[in-house]
Amino acid sequence: MIKPAPRGTDAETIRAEILEKLAYSIGKDPAVAKRHDWLNATILALRDRVIDRWMESTKRAYQAKAKRVYYLSLEFLIGRLLRDAMNNLELTGAFTEALQALNVDIDLVAALEPDAALGNGGLGRLAACFMESMASLDIPAYGYGIRYDHGLFRQKISDGWQVELPENWLENGNPWEFGRREAAYEIGFGGHVVLGPETPQGQQRRWKPAEKLVASALDTPIVGWRGKRVNTLRLWTARAMDPIRLEAFNSGDYAAALAESNKAEIITRVLYPADSTPAGQELRLRQEYFFTSASLQDIIRRHMQHYDDVRSLADKAAIQLNDTHPAVAVAELMRLLTDNHALAWEEAWEITRAAIGYTNHTLLPEALESWPVHLFEHVLPRHMQIVYQINARLIADAQRRQDCTPDFLASVSLIDEHNGRRVRMGQLAYAGSHSVNGVSALHTSLMKKSVFRDLNALYPGRINNKTNGITPRRWLLGANPKLAALLEESIGHPVMDDAERLVEARRFAADPAFQQRFAAIKRHNKEELANLVAARLGVSLDPAALFDVQVKRIHEYKRQLLNILETIALYNSMRAHPDRPWVPRVKIFAGKAAASYAQAKLIIKLINDVAQVVNNDADIRGLLKVVFIPNYNVSLAEVIVPAADLSEQISTAGMEASGTGNMKFALNGALTIGTLDGANVEIMEHVGRENIVIFGLTAEEVEAKRRDGYDPGHAIAASPDLEGVLDALASGVFSPGDADRYRPLIDSLRHGDWFMVAADFDAYAAAQREVASLWRRGQDWTEKTILNTVNMGWFSSDRTIRDYAREIWNVPVA
């Protein structure tokens, strides 16, 4: 391979290259070029530098015969890549200067880049952080996922209601991706299984799918810090074996002519198709198997190309399953090894378990995924056989235990016999992995006691903890460059190579001059967010007010409902006692609700209805504002997170696996109000109990209440404020002409309250008054927020990836 000459990094060289790309790749003269033309020319000029490092990184991995990490995830929420790549190549200044010389504002140009619609929430953003950290730590890795045409959806708010629209992020192409025609694999569905000949390895079986399609790869480079390594994010798109049936087309049956093409392409249209119908369930299963099978075929093809012996796969490939969506990998890898490579069952099982690791992200039963046996068998008949074989051996292991009982067998079985016979994908992932990790200390502990209690007893030692992390390059240097510069100036050393050095700035927490500069940066960031809100929503915000922020996926366990109910109580108090010295406060919400999640969508409507009333009430003199910012994504988070004063991390204790938003906000100088849930526990340990506001029931107390027969009516009766809020909702104060609009929310609290909103309401309200009191003591507040920032270095995804590399993947790490 001929190595290209090093490219210049000075502004003049970059300016010339941008002009060259504009002319010869975009076909535009600078005099008529539009902002989107400058965007594409800038990306292409930067991309050339990325490609140089990408090819060099790939060559190094091959020459070293390095073990690779393969990270399978249904989501990769990578956001915009231009700024990220410029920062990581340390070329932001040079590109900014080059564009200035061309009378182009880089901020206006960069804002045109669409967010890649490849995920929804924390799962996908974690995967993106992990990919960046693996490249930064010089770990050869591939990410595998799906190239969604429209992502989850683009959220619009119409009359306060969420409306789902297609996210057309690809309508103008994607300059970051590269098609790989050589990486195309047949994916089968349905059909039947036939017996083959007897061999020394056992009875051979062959799957004869009734339907086949092709998975084709598109690669995106992921740049590590300082360009140390560029890894590959490989995303799959689906197409039919034959794109059109010409006979049907020529006979006038155009729908039939394109039926196979449409059926194939629908697999990669959207993320998380609604599974409330049988067709939706089947599409989800097809989607998960499609990308998992293509990824495993690609991994084995690459391995055989270089090592020519599938038996060494686990020595050269660490396959990490990011949550339960790719759990079918266990059965698929067994199929490929036994059916395609003729390995004996026991040998294939040993390789499968040695190669695969499983990260669990939830204790919610619905998120662990299970499929009706009849559906699984219909779509994947050979895999159903393999699941039964795995289960037979698992049951035999269980029966050898002296303490084995029918309940124990039912608990560990891969088949749930009590809910219509379903294949438990979490159980399958556990059985087929050598490592099963949680994502916070609390989550891992609860995992051992709840969903995997009996499997942990049967196969002890597999469960371990790897607390999540975030990349400081994106969430400090990229999102908050002024703060990053202040910290590095104060410490006297770079911190992007080792975020744990942030702690060296602890000595400045009480320094008045440092506090003043820290507060000025926060004020600047709040002004930026206020400008965005004014432009998008037409609502004026006071940057001097306390910005109280809860932005995340809308779900009952995350308790946006608790937040907005307490907001109503605060509003009621402000109206009843206008003479009190109220702290000006802005309540900021953002996040998407699943399209079929009626209760979550009703919570969004309530937030917007409350905003309509509060924001137009002159009696409270602007002391309280409520805003819901639509279409939450990475780019929006990069504006909101640095501007937050208060970070709402208020999930029902025991239900949030980790959270990473809590880490981003604390790193950027927000105080956390939260429950002892997920990584909040470890954040408290690092920043100090006095620098975080903790309230509410613990996970053990939540479990005890549910077990002992909790009556939310008592909690509501004991809280006049909450009773008043519910009465206001029921009377139509926030829904004129439709008093019953919020009846489902009220009923959920009065008759069940599974998520402990009523149980925690008074404690949450008291915690909010504690926040208000602290806010009035400006220097104390600033000192505490500084201590949050400087103590968050441990939560870098670099630390998390080092732990994975050493303790699960067995790969060297920089």
Coordinates of N, CA, C and O in Angstrom, one line a residue, residues 214-284:
V214 N -30.8 -9.5 1.1 CA -29.4 -9.3 1.1 C -29.2 -8.1 2.1 O -29.8 -7.1 2.0
A215 N -28.2 -8.3 3.0 CA -27.7 -7.2 3.8 C -26.4 -6.6 3.2 O -25.5 -7.4 2.9
S216 N -26.4 -5.3 3.0 CA -25.3 -4.7 2.4 C -24.7 -3.7 3.4 O -25.5 -3.0 4.1
A217 N -23.4 -3.5 3.4 CA -22.7 -2.7 4.4 C -22.5 -1.3 3.9 O -22.1 -1.1 2.8
L218 N -22.6 -0.3 4.8 CA -22.1 1.0 4.7 C -21.3 1.4 5.9 O -21.7 1.2 7.0
D219 N -20.1 1.9 5.6 CA -19.1 2.1 6.7 C -19.0 3.6 7.0 O -18.9 4.4 6.1
T220 N -18.9 3.9 8.3 CA -18.7 5.3 8.7 C -17.4 5.3 9.6 O -17.3 4.5 10.5
P221 N -16.5 6.2 9.4 CA -15.3 6.2 10.2 C -15.6 6.9 11.5 O -16.3 7.9 11.6
I222 N -15.0 6.4 12.6 CA -15.2 6.9 14.0 C -13.8 7.3 14.4 O -12.9 6.5 14.6
V223 N -13.6 8.6 14.6 CA -12.2 9.2 14.9 C -12.0 9.2 16.4 O -12.8 9.8 17.2
G224 N -10.8 8.7 16.8 CA -10.4 8.8 18.2 C -9.7 10.1 18.5 O -9.3 10.8 17.6
W225 N -9.5 10.3 19.8 CA -8.8 11.6 20.2 C -7.4 11.6 19.6 O -6.6 10.7 19.7
R226 N -7.1 12.8 19.1 CA -5.8 13.1 18.4 C -5.6 12.2 17.2 O -4.5 12.1 16.7
G227 N -6.7 11.6 16.7 CA -6.5 10.7 15.5 C -5.7 9.5 15.8 O -5.2 8.9 14.8
K228 N -5.6 9.1 17.0 CA -4.8 7.9 17.3 C -5.2 6.7 16.5 O -4.4 5.9 16.0
R229 N -6.5 6.5 16.5 CA -7.0 5.4 15.7 C -8.4 5.8 15.1 O -9.1 6.6 15.7
V230 N -8.7 5.3 13.9 CA -10.0 5.5 13.3 C -10.6 4.1 13.2 O -10.1 3.3 12.4
N231 N -11.7 3.9 13.9 CA -12.4 2.6 13.8 C -13.6 2.7 12.8 O -13.9 3.8 12.3
T232 N -14.3 1.6 12.7 CA -15.4 1.5 11.7 C -16.7 1.2 12.3 O -16.8 0.3 13.1
L233 N -17.7 2.1 12.0 CA -19.1 1.8 12.3 C -19.7 1.2 11.0 O -19.9 1.9 10.1
R234 N -20.0 -0.1 11.0 CA -20.6 -0.7 9.9 C -22.1 -0.9 10.1 O -22.5 -1.6 11.0
L235 N -22.9 -0.3 9.2 CA -24.3 -0.3 9.3 C -24.9 -1.1 8.1 O -24.4 -0.9 7.0
W236 N -26.0 -1.8 8.4 CA -26.5 -2.7 7.4 C -27.8 -2.1 6.8 O -28.6 -1.5 7.5
T237 N -27.9 -2.2 5.5 CA -29.2 -1.9 4.8 C -29.7 -3.1 4.1 O -28.9 -4.0 3.7
A238 N -31.0 -3.2 3.9 CA -31.6 -4.4 3.4 C -32.1 -4.2 1.9 O -32.6 -3.1 1.6
R239 N -31.9 -5.2 1.1 CA -32.5 -5.1 -0.2 C -32.9 -6.5 -0.7 O -32.4 -7.5 -0.2
A240 N -33.9 -6.6 -1.6 CA -34.4 -7.8 -2.1 C -33.3 -8.5 -3.0 O -32.5 -7.9 -3.6
M241 N -33.4 -9.8 -3.1 CA -32.5 -10.6 -4.0 C -32.8 -10.1 -5.4 O -31.8 -9.9 -6.2
D242 N -34.0 -9.9 -5.8 CA -34.4 -9.4 -7.1 C -35.2 -8.1 -6.8 O -36.3 -8.1 -6.2
P243 N -34.7 -6.9 -7.2 CA -35.3 -5.7 -6.9 C -36.7 -5.5 -7.5 O -37.5 -4.7 -7.0
I244 N -37.0 -6.1 -8.6 CA -38.3 -6.0 -9.2 C -38.6 -7.3 -10.0 O -37.8 -7.9 -10.6
R245 N -39.9 -7.6 -9.9 CA -40.4 -8.8 -10.7 C -40.9 -8.2 -12.0 O -42.1 -7.7 -12.1
L246 N -40.1 -8.3 -13.1 CA -40.5 -7.7 -14.3 C -41.8 -8.3 -15.0 O -42.6 -7.5 -15.6
E247 N -42.0 -9.6 -14.8 CA -43.1 -10.2 -15.3 C -44.4 -9.6 -14.8 O -45.3 -9.2 -15.5
A248 N -44.4 -9.4 -13.4 CA -45.6 -8.7 -12.8 C -45.7 -7.3 -13.2 O -46.8 -6.8 -13.5
F249 N -44.6 -6.6 -13.3 CA -44.6 -5.2 -13.7 C -45.2 -5.0 -15.1 O -46.0 -4.1 -15.3
N250 N -44.7 -5.8 -16.0 CA -45.1 -5.7 -17.4 C -46.6 -6.1 -17.6 O -47.2 -5.7 -18.6
S251 N -47.1 -6.9 -16.7 CA -48.5 -7.3 -16.8 C -49.4 -6.2 -16.1 O -50.6 -6.4 -16.0
G252 N -48.8 -5.2 -15.5 CA -49.6 -4.1 -14.9 C -49.8 -4.3 -13.4 O -50.4 -3.4 -12.8
D253 N -49.3 -5.4 -12.8 CA -49.4 -5.5 -11.3 C -48.2 -4.9 -10.6 O -47.3 -5.6 -10.2
Y254 N -48.2 -3.6 -10.6 CA -47.0 -2.9 -10.1 C -46.8 -3.1 -8.6 O -45.6 -3.2 -8.1
A255 N -47.8 -3.3 -7.8 CA -47.6 -3.6 -6.4 C -46.9 -4.9 -6.2 O -46.0 -5.0 -5.4
A256 N -47.4 -5.9 -6.9 CA -46.8 -7.2 -6.8 C -45.3 -7.2 -7.3 O -44.4 -7.9 -6.7
A257 N -45.1 -6.4 -8.3 CA -43.7 -6.3 -8.9 C -42.7 -5.8 -7.9 O -41.5 -6.2 -7.9
L258 N -43.1 -5.0 -7.0 CA -42.2 -4.4 -6.0 C -42.4 -4.9 -4.6 O -41.8 -4.4 -3.6
A259 N -43.3 -5.9 -4.4 CA -43.6 -6.4 -3.1 C -42.4 -7.0 -2.4 O -42.2 -6.7 -1.2
E260 N -41.6 -7.8 -3.0 CA -40.4 -8.3 -2.3 C -39.4 -7.2 -2.0 O -38.8 -7.3 -0.9
S261 N -39.2 -6.3 -2.8 CA -38.3 -5.2 -2.5 C -38.8 -4.4 -1.3 O -38.0 -4.0 -0.4
N262 N -40.1 -4.1 -1.3 CA -40.7 -3.3 -0.2 C -40.6 -4.1 1.1 O -40.2 -3.6 2.2
K263 N -40.8 -5.4 1.0 CA -40.7 -6.3 2.3 C -39.3 -6.3 2.8 O -39.1 -6.3 4.1
A264 N -38.3 -6.3 1.9 CA -37.0 -6.3 2.4 C -36.6 -4.9 3.0 O -36.0 -4.8 4.1
E265 N -36.9 -3.9 2.3 CA -36.4 -2.6 2.7 C -37.1 -2.0 3.9 O -36.6 -1.2 4.6
I266 N -38.3 -2.6 4.2 CA -39.0 -2.1 5.4 C -38.3 -2.4 6.7 O -38.4 -1.8 7.7
I267 N -37.4 -3.4 6.6 CA -36.6 -3.8 7.8 C -35.7 -2.7 8.3 O -35.5 -2.6 9.5
T268 N -35.2 -1.9 7.4 CA -34.3 -0.8 7.8 C -34.9 0.6 7.7 O -34.2 1.6 7.6
R269 N -36.2 0.6 7.6 CA -36.9 1.9 7.5 C -36.8 2.7 8.8 O -36.5 3.9 8.8
V270 N -37.3 2.1 9.9 CA -37.4 2.8 11.2 C -36.8 2.0 12.3 O -36.8 0.8 12.3
L271 N -36.4 2.7 13.3 CA -36.0 2.1 14.6 C -37.2 1.8 15.5 O -38.1 2.7 15.6
Y272 N -37.2 0.7 16.1 CA -38.3 0.3 17.0 C -39.7 0.4 16.4 O -40.5 1.2 16.9
P273 N -40.0 -0.3 15.3 CA -41.3 -0.3 14.9 C -42.3 -0.7 16.0 O -41.9 -1.6 16.8
A274 N -43.5 -0.1 16.0 CA -44.4 -0.5 17.1 C -44.7 -1.9 17.1 O -45.0 -2.5 16.0
D275 N -44.7 -2.6 18.3 CA -44.9 -4.0 18.4 C -46.2 -4.3 19.0 O -46.4 -5.4 19.6
S276 N -47.2 -3.4 18.9 CA -48.5 -3.7 19.5 C -49.4 -4.6 18.6 O -50.5 -4.9 19.0
T277 N -48.9 -4.9 17.4 CA -49.6 -5.8 16.5 C -48.7 -7.0 16.2 O -47.5 -6.9 16.3
P278 N -49.3 -8.1 15.8 CA -48.5 -9.3 15.4 C -47.5 -8.9 14.3 O -46.4 -9.4 14.3
A279 N -47.9 -8.1 13.3 CA -47.0 -7.7 12.2 C -45.9 -6.9 12.7 O -44.7 -7.1 12.3
G280 N -46.1 -6.0 13.7 CA -45.1 -5.2 14.3 C -44.1 -6.1 15.1 O -42.9 -5.9 15.0
Q281 N -44.6 -7.1 15.8 CA -43.7 -8.0 16.5 C -42.8 -8.7 15.6 O -41.6 -8.9 15.8
E282 N -43.4 -9.2 14.5 CA -42.6 -10.0 13.5 C -41.5 -9.1 12.9 O -40.4 -9.5 12.7
L283 N -41.9 -7.9 12.6 CA -40.9 -6.9 12.0 C -39.7 -6.7 12.9 O -38.6 -6.6 12.5
R284 N -40.0 -6.5 14.2 CA -39.0 -6.3 15.2 C -38.0 -7.5 15.2 O -36.8 -7.3 15.3

